[in-house]
Short mmCIF file of C-alpha atoms in Angstrom, two decimals:
data_model
loop_
_atom_site.label_atom_id
_atom_site.label_comp_id
_atom_site.label_asym_id
_atom_site.label_seq_id
_atom_site.Cartn_x
_atom_site.Cartn_y
_atom_site.Cartn_z
CA MET A 1 26.39 1.83 10.91
CA ALA A 2 22.59 2.54 10.81
CA GLU A 3 21.46 5.98 11.79
CA THR A 4 19.05 6.01 14.71
CA LEU A 5 16.97 8.76 16.30
CA PRO A 6 17.87 9.81 19.85
CA THR A 7 15.49 8.57 22.47
CA SER A 8 15.82 11.62 24.68
CA PRO A 9 16.18 14.85 22.66
CA ASN A 10 17.35 17.99 24.34
CA LYS A 11 14.25 20.09 25.12
CA GLU A 12 15.92 23.41 24.26
CA GLU A 13 17.01 22.14 20.88
CA LEU A 14 13.42 21.25 19.99
CA GLN A 15 11.87 24.66 20.91
CA CYS A 16 10.82 27.39 18.45
CA SER A 17 12.56 30.60 19.26
CA ILE A 18 9.39 32.53 18.26
CA CYS A 19 6.72 30.77 20.33
CA LEU A 20 9.14 29.25 22.85
CA ASP A 21 7.28 25.87 22.62
CA ALA A 22 8.13 22.53 21.12
CA PHE A 23 8.13 22.72 17.24
CA THR A 24 4.87 22.27 15.37
CA ASP A 25 5.56 21.35 11.71
CA PRO A 26 9.22 22.56 11.91
CA VAL A 27 10.74 24.21 8.87
CA SER A 28 14.34 25.33 8.17
CA THR A 29 15.48 28.68 6.78
CA PRO A 30 18.38 28.79 4.22
CA CYS A 31 20.66 29.95 7.05
CA GLY A 32 19.95 26.68 8.95
CA HIS A 33 17.70 27.85 11.82
CA ASN A 34 14.41 26.10 12.64
CA PHE A 35 10.99 27.46 13.50
CA CYS A 36 7.35 26.39 13.55
CA LYS A 37 5.95 26.82 10.07
CA SER A 38 2.96 28.91 11.19
CA CYS A 39 5.22 31.04 13.43
CA LEU A 40 7.62 31.84 10.59
CA ASN A 41 4.89 32.52 8.11
CA GLN A 42 3.18 34.92 10.48
CA TYR A 43 6.53 36.59 11.19
CA TRP A 44 7.16 37.18 7.49
CA ASN A 45 3.55 38.23 6.82
CA ASN A 46 4.04 41.07 9.32
CA SER A 47 7.44 42.15 7.88
CA GLN A 48 8.44 44.02 4.79
CA THR A 49 11.60 41.97 4.44
CA TYR A 50 12.27 38.23 4.68
CA ASN A 51 14.98 37.62 7.23
CA CYS A 52 15.79 34.99 9.84
CA PRO A 53 14.12 35.84 13.22
CA PHE A 54 17.14 34.39 14.96
CA CYS A 55 20.33 35.57 13.08
CA LYS A 56 18.60 38.36 11.03
CA GLU A 57 20.08 37.14 7.74
CA THR A 58 18.00 38.71 4.90
CA PHE A 59 16.75 36.70 1.88
CA ASN A 60 16.05 38.30 -1.52
CA ASN A 61 13.02 36.23 -2.11
CA ARG A 62 10.64 34.57 0.35
CA PRO A 63 12.03 31.06 0.82
CA GLU A 64 9.78 28.13 0.07
CA LEU A 65 9.15 26.36 3.42
CA LYS A 66 9.17 22.54 3.51
CA ILE A 67 8.62 20.62 6.70
CA ASN A 68 11.79 19.08 8.22
CA THR A 69 10.47 15.52 8.68
CA THR A 70 13.45 14.33 10.67
CA LEU A 71 13.16 17.14 13.18
CA ARG A 72 9.38 16.59 13.39
CA GLN A 73 10.11 12.94 14.20
CA LEU A 74 12.46 14.03 17.07
CA VAL A 75 9.74 16.27 18.44
CA GLN A 76 7.29 13.39 18.37
CA VAL A 77 9.74 11.14 20.30
CA PHE A 78 10.38 13.97 22.77
CA ARG A 79 6.67 14.45 23.37
CA GLN A 80 6.11 10.75 23.89
CA ASN A 81 8.83 10.62 26.46
CA GLU A 82 7.54 13.81 28.07
CA ASN A 83 4.01 12.38 28.33
CA LYS A 84 5.34 9.50 30.40
CA SER A 85 6.68 11.86 32.93
CA GLU A 86 3.34 13.57 33.31
CA VAL A 87 1.83 10.78 35.30
CA LEU A 88 1.37 12.02 38.91
CA CYS A 89 0.76 10.15 42.11
CA ASP A 90 -2.99 9.46 42.80
CA ILE A 91 -2.45 9.40 46.53
CA CYS A 92 -0.72 12.74 47.17
CA ASP A 93 -3.23 15.31 48.68
CA SER A 94 -1.77 18.71 47.96
CA VAL A 95 1.33 18.88 45.72
CA LYS A 96 1.23 15.97 43.39
CA LYS A 97 4.57 14.21 43.04
CA LYS A 98 5.76 12.34 39.94
CA ALA A 99 4.51 8.74 39.90
CA LEU A 100 7.15 6.03 40.04
CA LYS A 101 4.89 2.98 39.51
CA ILE A 102 1.28 2.05 38.75
CA CYS A 103 -0.41 -0.86 40.49
CA LEU A 104 -2.54 -2.72 37.95
CA LEU A 105 -4.52 -4.46 40.73
CA CYS A 106 -5.34 -1.26 42.70
CA GLN A 107 -5.25 0.84 39.45
CA ASN A 108 -3.52 3.69 41.23
CA SER A 109 -0.25 5.49 40.54
CA TYR A 110 2.25 5.97 43.38
CA CYS A 111 5.18 8.24 44.08
CA GLN A 112 8.17 6.69 45.93
CA THR A 113 6.74 7.55 49.37
CA HIS A 114 3.25 6.10 48.73
CA LEU A 115 4.70 3.14 46.84
CA ASP A 116 6.63 2.13 49.95
CA LEU A 117 3.46 2.47 52.11
CA HIS A 118 1.45 0.54 49.58
CA GLN A 119 3.82 -2.36 49.58
CA LYS A 120 4.06 -2.39 53.41
CA VAL A 121 0.39 -2.07 54.12
CA THR A 122 -0.97 -4.57 51.64
CA ASN A 123 1.90 -7.01 52.02
CA LEU A 124 0.86 -8.47 48.62
CA LYS A 125 2.69 -9.00 45.39
CA HIS A 126 0.66 -6.61 43.27
CA LYS A 127 1.43 -6.11 39.62
CA LEU A 128 3.55 -2.93 39.22
CA ILE A 129 4.41 -1.24 35.87
CA ASP A 130 6.10 1.97 34.78
CA PRO A 131 3.77 5.02 34.74
CA VAL A 132 1.54 5.23 31.61
CA LEU A 133 -1.33 7.58 30.71
CA ASN A 134 -3.31 4.89 28.91
CA LEU A 135 -3.89 2.62 31.93
CA GLU A 136 -7.11 1.24 30.37
CA ASN A 137 -5.00 -0.55 27.79
CA TYR A 138 -3.51 -2.68 30.64
CA ILE A 139 -6.86 -3.59 32.27
CA CYS A 140 -9.46 -6.05 30.99
CA GLN A 141 -12.46 -3.87 30.17
CA LYS A 142 -14.84 -6.76 30.82
CA HIS A 143 -13.56 -7.97 34.26
CA GLU A 144 -11.47 -4.92 35.37
CA LYS A 145 -8.54 -7.16 36.10
CA PRO A 146 -4.94 -6.82 34.95
CA LEU A 147 -4.10 -8.31 31.56
CA GLU A 148 -1.60 -10.79 32.76
CA LEU A 149 -1.92 -13.62 30.17
CA PHE A 150 -1.49 -13.95 26.48
CA CYS A 151 -3.87 -16.24 24.46
CA LYS A 152 -1.78 -17.85 21.67
CA ASP A 153 -4.91 -19.14 19.93
CA ASP A 154 -6.48 -15.67 19.63
CA GLN A 155 -3.27 -13.66 19.67
CA THR A 156 -4.58 -11.31 22.37
CA CYS A 157 -3.93 -10.39 26.03
CA VAL A 158 -6.40 -11.64 28.66
CA CYS A 159 -7.02 -11.40 32.38
CA LEU A 160 -7.20 -14.45 34.71
CA LEU A 161 -11.00 -14.54 34.52
CA CYS A 162 -10.90 -14.44 30.75
CA ALA A 163 -8.59 -17.41 30.82
CA VAL A 164 -11.11 -19.57 32.74
CA THR A 165 -14.14 -18.37 30.80
CA ASN A 166 -13.97 -17.38 27.13
CA HIS A 167 -10.40 -18.72 26.72
CA ARG A 168 -10.82 -21.77 29.04
CA ASN A 169 -9.48 -24.39 26.55
CA HIS A 170 -7.01 -22.02 24.85
CA ASN A 171 -3.19 -22.04 25.12
CA THR A 172 -2.36 -19.16 27.42
CA VAL A 173 1.01 -18.02 28.80
CA ALA A 174 2.23 -15.17 30.94
CA VAL A 175 2.70 -11.93 29.05
CA GLU A 176 6.33 -11.88 30.18
CA GLU A 177 6.99 -15.27 28.63
CA GLU A 178 5.39 -14.25 25.31
CA SER A 179 7.18 -10.92 25.34
CA LYS A 180 10.60 -12.69 25.68
CA GLU A 181 9.76 -14.80 22.62
CA ARG A 182 8.81 -11.75 20.63
CA LYS A 183 11.83 -9.61 21.45
CA PRO A 184 14.28 -11.52 19.21
CA LEU A 185 11.79 -11.05 16.41
CA ILE A 186 11.64 -7.36 17.15
CA MET A 187 15.41 -7.11 16.96
CA LYS A 188 15.40 -8.93 13.64
CA MET A 189 12.83 -6.53 12.33
CA LYS A 190 15.02 -3.66 13.60
CA THR A 191 18.04 -5.07 11.77
CA ASP A 192 16.05 -5.50 8.59
CA MET A 193 14.80 -1.92 8.92
CA GLN A 194 18.32 -0.58 9.31
CA GLN A 195 19.43 -2.60 6.23
CA MET A 196 16.58 -1.15 4.18
CA ILE A 197 17.57 2.35 5.23
CA GLN A 198 21.15 1.79 4.26
CA TYR A 199 20.18 0.25 0.94
CA ARG A 200 18.05 3.26 0.10
CA LYS A 201 20.75 5.72 1.15
CA LYS A 202 23.21 3.94 -1.16
CA THR A 203 20.62 4.03 -3.97
CA ILE A 204 20.27 7.79 -3.51
CA GLN A 205 24.04 8.13 -3.74
CA ASP A 206 24.11 5.96 -6.92
CA ILE A 207 21.37 8.08 -8.49
CA LYS A 208 23.14 11.29 -7.72
CA GLN A 209 26.37 9.98 -9.11
CA SER A 210 24.64 8.71 -12.24
CA ALA A 211 22.90 12.10 -12.71
CA THR A 212 26.27 13.88 -12.41
CA LEU A 213 27.97 11.58 -14.88
CA ARG A 214 25.06 12.04 -17.30
CA LYS A 215 25.29 15.79 -16.97
CA GLU A 216 29.06 15.81 -17.59
CA THR A 217 28.54 13.61 -20.68
CA SER A 218 25.81 15.90 -21.93
CA GLU A 219 27.94 18.97 -21.42
CA LYS A 220 30.92 17.37 -23.20
CA GLU A 221 28.73 16.34 -26.19
CA LYS A 222 27.22 19.75 -26.46
CA ALA A 223 30.69 21.32 -26.62
CA GLU A 224 31.81 18.79 -29.25
CA SER A 225 28.66 19.24 -31.30
CA THR A 226 29.13 23.00 -31.27
CA GLU A 227 32.63 22.58 -32.70
CA LEU A 228 31.34 20.10 -35.21
CA PHE A 229 28.64 22.40 -36.60
CA ALA A 230 30.68 25.63 -36.43
CA ASP A 231 31.66 25.68 -40.13
CA LEU A 232 28.33 24.66 -41.59
CA MET A 233 25.69 26.93 -43.22
CA ARG A 234 22.83 28.63 -41.47
CA CYS A 235 20.47 25.71 -41.96
CA ILE A 236 22.88 23.31 -40.32
CA GLU A 237 23.31 25.80 -37.42
CA ARG A 238 19.56 25.71 -36.96
CA CYS A 239 19.67 21.97 -36.94
CA GLN A 240 22.42 22.11 -34.29
CA SER A 241 20.33 24.41 -32.12
CA GLU A 242 17.38 22.00 -32.19
CA LEU A 243 19.58 19.01 -31.39
CA LEU A 244 21.07 20.88 -28.41
CA GLU A 245 17.57 21.77 -27.22
CA MET A 246 16.61 18.07 -27.43
CA MET A 247 19.69 17.11 -25.39
CA GLU A 248 18.89 19.76 -22.77
CA GLN A 249 15.33 18.53 -22.52
CA ARG A 250 16.42 14.95 -22.05
CA GLN A 251 18.97 16.09 -19.42
CA LYS A 252 16.27 17.98 -17.59
CA ALA A 253 14.03 14.95 -17.74
CA ALA A 254 16.82 12.84 -16.30
CA GLU A 255 17.45 15.35 -13.48
CA LYS A 256 13.74 15.52 -12.81
CA GLN A 257 13.51 11.73 -12.68
CA ALA A 258 16.51 11.59 -10.34
CA GLN A 259 14.86 14.22 -8.02
CA GLU A 260 11.63 12.24 -8.07
CA LEU A 261 13.45 9.02 -7.21
CA ILE A 262 15.39 10.67 -4.47
CA LYS A 263 12.19 12.24 -3.06
CA ASP A 264 10.50 8.81 -2.96
CA LEU A 265 13.50 7.24 -1.36
CA GLU A 266 13.77 9.97 1.30
CA GLN A 267 10.12 9.62 2.09
CA GLU A 268 10.66 5.81 2.56
CA ILE A 269 13.73 6.47 4.70
CA THR A 270 11.68 8.87 6.96
CA GLU A 271 9.01 6.17 7.31
CA LEU A 272 11.69 3.52 7.99
CA LYS A 273 13.37 5.77 10.55
CA ARG A 274 10.09 6.24 12.28
CA ARG A 275 9.56 2.47 12.40
CA ASP A 276 13.21 1.99 13.54
CA ALA A 277 12.64 4.47 16.36
CA GLU A 278 9.61 2.58 17.44
CA LEU A 279 11.48 -0.72 17.34
CA GLU A 280 14.40 0.83 19.21
CA GLN A 281 12.05 2.05 21.92
CA ILE A 282 10.08 -1.17 22.27
CA SER A 283 13.20 -3.38 22.18
CA HIS A 284 14.30 -1.91 25.50
CA THR A 285 10.94 -1.77 27.20
CA GLU A 286 10.01 -3.79 30.19
CA ASP A 287 6.38 -3.07 29.48
CA HIS A 288 5.67 -6.59 28.17
CA LEU A 289 1.98 -6.13 27.87
CA HIS A 290 2.43 -2.97 25.73
CA LEU A 291 4.97 -4.82 23.53
CA LEU A 292 2.50 -7.59 22.87
CA GLN A 293 -0.29 -5.17 22.12
CA ILE A 294 1.65 -3.21 19.48
CA TYR A 295 3.56 -6.14 18.12
CA PRO A 296 0.96 -7.07 15.41
CA GLU A 297 1.26 -3.49 13.96
CA LEU A 298 5.04 -3.45 14.16
CA SER A 299 5.39 -6.89 12.54
CA LYS A 300 3.63 -5.74 9.44
CA PRO A 301 6.29 -4.71 6.84
CA PRO A 302 6.20 -1.03 5.90
CA HIS A 303 4.82 -0.11 2.47
CA THR A 304 7.98 0.33 0.48
CA SER A 305 9.31 -0.31 -3.03
CA SER A 306 11.93 -2.91 -3.71
CA TRP A 307 14.35 -0.50 -5.50
CA THR A 308 16.12 -3.57 -6.99
CA GLN A 309 16.46 -1.85 -10.34
CA VAL A 310 16.91 1.88 -10.41
CA SER A 311 18.21 3.78 -13.40
CA ILE A 312 17.84 7.13 -15.03
CA SER A 313 16.55 7.33 -18.60
CA ASP A 314 19.41 7.50 -21.06
CA THR A 315 20.01 11.10 -22.12
CA GLN A 316 23.06 10.44 -24.30
CA LEU A 317 22.99 11.81 -27.86
CA SER A 318 26.45 10.95 -29.07
CA VAL A 319 28.50 13.22 -31.26
CA GLU A 320 29.47 10.22 -33.34
CA THR A 321 25.83 9.74 -34.23
CA LEU A 322 25.72 13.32 -35.46
CA ARG A 323 28.90 12.87 -37.52
CA LYS A 324 27.46 9.73 -39.04
CA THR A 325 24.25 11.45 -39.94
CA LEU A 326 26.13 14.37 -41.57
CA THR A 327 28.37 11.92 -43.51
CA GLN A 328 25.36 10.03 -44.91
CA LEU A 329 23.84 13.36 -46.05
CA HIS A 330 26.98 14.77 -47.60
CA ASP A 331 25.71 15.45 -51.10
CA THR A 332 24.11 18.79 -50.23
CA LEU A 333 23.67 20.90 -47.13
CA ASP A 334 19.92 20.56 -47.44
CA ASP A 335 20.25 16.80 -47.53
CA LYS A 336 22.35 16.92 -44.31
CA LEU A 337 19.56 18.81 -42.55
CA SER A 338 16.43 17.17 -43.78
CA THR A 339 16.46 13.66 -42.26
CA SER A 340 16.88 14.83 -38.65
CA VAL A 341 14.44 17.68 -39.24
CA LEU A 342 11.79 15.27 -40.64
CA LYS A 343 12.12 13.09 -37.44
CA ARG A 344 11.55 16.10 -35.27
CA ILE A 345 8.75 17.66 -37.25
CA HIS A 346 6.81 14.38 -37.10
CA GLN A 347 5.78 15.47 -33.63
CA TYR A 348 3.80 18.27 -35.30
CA ALA A 349 1.81 15.87 -37.59
CA VAL A 350 -1.86 16.72 -37.94
CA ASP A 351 -4.81 14.70 -39.14
CA VAL A 352 -6.33 16.53 -42.14
CA THR A 353 -9.19 15.58 -44.48
CA MET A 354 -10.26 17.14 -47.76
CA ASP A 355 -13.33 19.43 -47.74
CA PRO A 356 -15.83 18.49 -50.46
CA GLU A 357 -17.39 21.97 -50.18
CA THR A 358 -14.18 23.42 -51.71
CA ALA A 359 -13.53 20.76 -54.35
CA HIS A 360 -13.63 21.64 -58.05
CA PRO A 361 -16.62 19.86 -59.80
CA ASN A 362 -14.18 17.63 -61.77
CA LEU A 363 -12.61 16.13 -58.59
CA ILE A 364 -13.71 12.92 -57.00
CA LEU A 365 -13.06 12.57 -53.23
CA SER A 366 -13.04 9.31 -51.29
CA ASP A 367 -15.64 8.83 -48.56
CA ASP A 368 -13.03 9.35 -45.84
CA GLY A 369 -11.71 12.53 -47.45
CA LYS A 370 -8.18 11.21 -47.70
CA GLN A 371 -7.92 10.71 -51.51
CA VAL A 372 -8.71 12.84 -54.57
CA THR A 373 -8.61 12.19 -58.29
CA ASN A 374 -9.59 14.11 -61.40
CA GLY A 375 -12.61 12.36 -62.91
CA ASP A 376 -12.36 14.59 -66.08
CA ILE A 377 -16.17 14.92 -65.95
CA LYS A 378 -17.77 17.94 -64.46
CA LEU A 379 -20.29 17.00 -61.68
CA GLU A 380 -23.44 19.00 -61.03
CA LEU A 381 -22.54 20.68 -57.72
CA PRO A 382 -23.75 23.88 -56.12
CA ASP A 383 -21.40 26.80 -56.97
CA ASN A 384 -20.93 27.89 -53.33
CA PRO A 385 -18.34 30.64 -52.49
CA GLU A 386 -15.89 28.15 -51.06
CA ARG A 387 -15.64 25.96 -54.25
CA PHE A 388 -12.92 26.33 -56.79
CA SER A 389 -14.52 27.01 -60.21
CA THR A 390 -11.56 26.91 -62.61
CA CYS A 391 -8.57 25.23 -60.99
CA CYS A 392 -8.87 21.62 -60.11
CA CYS A 393 -8.08 22.10 -56.50
CA VAL A 394 -9.51 21.25 -53.07
CA LEU A 395 -8.65 22.44 -49.54
CA ALA A 396 -8.56 20.64 -46.21
CA LYS A 397 -11.37 21.14 -43.71
CA GLU A 398 -8.82 22.01 -41.04
CA GLY A 399 -7.15 25.42 -40.93
CA PHE A 400 -4.30 26.65 -38.68
CA ASN A 401 -3.49 30.15 -37.47
CA SER A 402 -0.64 29.50 -34.97
CA GLY A 403 2.07 27.02 -34.10
CA ARG A 404 3.54 24.33 -36.30
CA PHE A 405 1.85 21.62 -38.34
CA TYR A 406 2.96 18.87 -40.74
CA PHE A 407 1.22 16.55 -43.18
CA GLU A 408 2.25 14.08 -45.88
CA VAL A 409 0.74 13.33 -49.25
CA GLN A 410 1.37 10.38 -51.56
CA VAL A 411 1.93 11.50 -55.17
CA LYS A 412 3.11 8.11 -56.58
CA GLN A 413 2.53 7.43 -60.33
CA LYS A 414 1.36 10.94 -61.00
CA THR A 415 2.62 13.28 -63.83
CA ASP A 416 1.04 16.47 -62.50
CA TRP A 417 0.19 17.69 -59.06
CA ASP A 418 0.19 20.87 -56.84
CA LEU A 419 0.64 20.81 -53.13
CA GLY A 420 1.04 23.37 -50.31
CA VAL A 421 -0.99 25.78 -48.15
CA VAL A 422 -3.21 28.66 -48.96
CA ARG A 423 -4.85 31.59 -47.11
CA GLY A 424 -8.46 30.79 -46.29
CA SER A 425 -9.84 34.14 -47.53
CA ASP A 426 -8.32 34.06 -51.08
CA ASN A 427 -10.47 33.96 -54.11
CA ARG A 428 -11.55 30.55 -55.36
CA LYS A 429 -13.08 31.71 -58.67
CA GLY A 430 -11.45 32.18 -62.04
CA LYS A 431 -7.75 31.99 -62.80
CA ILE A 432 -5.51 31.46 -59.81
CA THR A 433 -1.81 32.30 -59.56
CA GLU A 434 -0.01 30.04 -57.09
CA ALA A 435 2.31 32.72 -55.67
CA PRO A 436 2.99 33.85 -52.08
CA GLU A 437 1.78 37.37 -52.87
CA ASP A 438 -1.54 35.82 -53.82
CA GLY A 439 -1.79 33.72 -50.70
CA TYR A 440 -0.44 30.43 -52.14
CA TRP A 441 2.76 28.62 -50.98
CA ALA A 442 3.04 25.52 -53.16
CA VAL A 443 5.33 23.26 -55.22
CA ALA A 444 4.15 21.58 -58.43
CA LEU A 445 5.02 18.79 -60.89
CA ARG A 446 4.41 19.22 -64.61
CA LYS A 447 4.91 16.71 -67.47
CA GLY A 448 6.19 13.99 -65.20
CA ASN A 449 9.62 15.52 -64.45
CA GLN A 450 9.46 19.32 -64.19
CA TYR A 451 9.31 20.53 -60.57
CA GLN A 452 8.37 24.19 -60.03
CA VAL A 453 7.74 26.79 -57.43
CA PHE A 454 5.39 29.47 -58.61
CA LYS A 455 6.72 32.79 -57.41
CA SER A 456 8.19 35.80 -59.10
CA PRO A 457 10.22 34.64 -60.89
CA THR A 458 9.21 30.95 -61.24
CA VAL A 459 11.78 28.61 -59.63
CA CYS A 460 12.64 25.37 -61.36
CA LEU A 461 13.79 22.60 -59.05
CA SER A 462 16.39 19.90 -59.84
CA LEU A 463 15.64 16.75 -57.91
CA ARG A 464 17.85 13.67 -58.15
CA VAL A 465 14.97 11.38 -57.04
CA LYS A 466 11.30 11.66 -57.97
CA PRO A 467 9.36 12.09 -54.75
CA GLN A 468 6.69 9.41 -54.03
CA VAL A 469 5.53 11.04 -50.75
CA VAL A 470 5.86 14.74 -50.12
CA GLY A 471 5.84 16.18 -46.56
CA VAL A 472 4.68 19.76 -45.85
CA PHE A 473 5.85 21.57 -42.69
CA VAL A 474 4.62 24.94 -41.66
CA ASP A 475 5.99 27.10 -38.81
CA TYR A 476 3.37 29.90 -38.57
CA GLU A 477 5.21 32.27 -36.26
CA GLU A 478 8.50 31.72 -38.02
CA GLY A 479 6.97 32.28 -41.48
CA LEU A 480 8.29 29.07 -42.86
CA VAL A 481 6.80 26.55 -45.38
CA SER A 482 9.02 23.64 -46.16
CA PHE A 483 8.64 20.60 -48.51
CA TYR A 484 10.44 17.21 -48.09
CA ASP A 485 10.84 14.01 -50.02
CA VAL A 486 9.74 11.77 -47.22
CA GLU A 487 11.25 8.48 -48.55
CA SER A 488 14.73 9.82 -49.33
CA GLY A 489 14.72 12.40 -46.48
CA CYS A 490 15.73 15.13 -48.90
CA HIS A 491 14.68 18.71 -48.59
CA ILE A 492 12.79 19.99 -51.74
CA TYR A 493 12.17 23.70 -51.12
CA SER A 494 11.36 26.26 -48.37
CA PHE A 495 9.57 29.57 -48.31
CA THR A 496 11.23 31.63 -45.60
CA GLY A 497 10.60 35.03 -44.06
CA GLN A 498 6.88 34.92 -44.85
CA THR A 499 4.23 36.80 -42.86
CA PHE A 500 1.03 34.96 -42.04
CA THR A 501 -1.95 36.89 -40.65
CA GLU A 502 -4.88 34.45 -41.06
CA LYS A 503 -5.68 30.80 -41.19
CA LEU A 504 -3.72 28.56 -43.58
CA PHE A 505 -5.35 25.52 -45.17
CA PRO A 506 -3.61 22.49 -46.76
CA TYR A 507 -4.01 22.72 -50.48
CA PHE A 508 -4.21 19.78 -53.02
CA SER A 509 -4.48 19.63 -56.79
CA PRO A 510 -4.23 16.20 -58.55
CA GLY A 511 -3.77 18.00 -61.94
CA ASN A 512 -5.46 17.32 -65.22
CA ALA A 513 -6.30 13.70 -66.03
CA HIS A 514 -4.48 13.74 -69.38
CA LYS A 515 -6.67 10.97 -70.76
CA GLY A 516 -5.91 8.62 -67.88
CA LYS A 517 -2.09 9.15 -67.82
CA ASN A 518 -2.48 11.11 -64.58
CA ALA A 519 -5.34 9.11 -63.07
CA ALA A 520 -3.53 8.07 -59.86
CA PRO A 521 -4.95 9.72 -56.74
CA MET A 522 -3.29 12.08 -54.35
CA ILE A 523 -3.53 10.37 -50.89
CA ILE A 524 -3.08 11.98 -47.43
CA SER A 525 -0.84 9.65 -45.54
CA HIS A 526 -1.29 8.56 -42.00
CA ILE A 527 1.71 9.69 -39.90
CA ARG A 528 2.85 8.04 -36.70
CA LYS A 529 4.15 10.83 -34.48
CA SER A 530 7.70 10.56 -33.24
CA GLU A 531 8.24 10.15 -29.50
#
């Protein structure tokens, strides 16, 4: 059954216990008592503790006050009914009595006593209506006569003089007759409104249930994934932590979406309840003229959404997917980690270009700064402090001194190359040692198949597949520099536990030309960020 607002709320129930007047912007405390918002705020502003003025329950933190829209609607209905009772008799001399009727012809309000006298003295069938404060809405402003007819052509109420002048050839009927025709339509609108309310209530329930199921599934998957990753090495444990974080973020997003949908639905329900209350009130009125006057506004459908398709974004990250990923990457623990890591670190992709001011004179850069080759011929370039003078290297224009960043470089068909990051303040002149203690974190290829990490001592890498595109990921605060074979998804090498104190710049070296055998360019790849 549809929920309806009471037409005659109890006055005491709608009074603020602080100001002892009807609620203005009513708010509720956590203990369930209601007050005017301004009254409660003022009460708490003048108090050292936050407690309920009625039951004295104390709250640790100041509660966030939100207006109780349903209670505010009840107050509005109460005030509308109360206003009707404020019409007093125009004939009483001293103590004004409550008016019982208003005569539209005489345009006076009458208590029971004066109404009896009015009817006896005039001996006429004057038009009487229930007391209203807005009497001018029932009187023709042009002729000062009661609005007794309804013009179907112009859809407006008119007086008898209007009917024989401006509306002379129009189709006019008594307001009572037109009102009787409109009442069934009012009732249909009321029924539709109640159905809309019920539909939205059910949708809210479905959303809550869906959110609960999603949360239970998420909690179950987190527990299973914890058990799955318990026996793996530290790198896999780190992967697990990031996966759980992703699941938590998606769950929070789903809960936030559910809250937003519920909020929108509750707002629509409040508006529909208000319209339903108006329809309930007008469906029982005998004030036919008033019904016709407000009917055009009531007949307009409220601004609501259809809610035919409501769903919460899928937050499921199945444990079976994790098991499948680990199975596919079973060769090494690094392999198990790298594919999922690469997907996540794509979100940290940056757009970098090579800086010609740092390029060794033998290097040739493309116009867009995305490619570099060794021309094997020294160009006449100014020997500025930023330029490498001995090593065939070039830095990116962009430097980073916080956060995470990631870039990829194509090294296809090359026999030699160096790639990594370097401190911006390090020396660019003379012989350079590519070691962390000298401000270089890089991997290198020599003689077509020898992969090395220049540190003390030098680390030789054994790679099953020759990388065609190498990804470089840096976590500045974590002190991490990692290298990946982008196409196979394999982890190449990581510098861990490093300390960075200044800007890091991407570092590229296409190696010596070797009489054209190593002429292929190094190319900075365009990366589409993962969603």
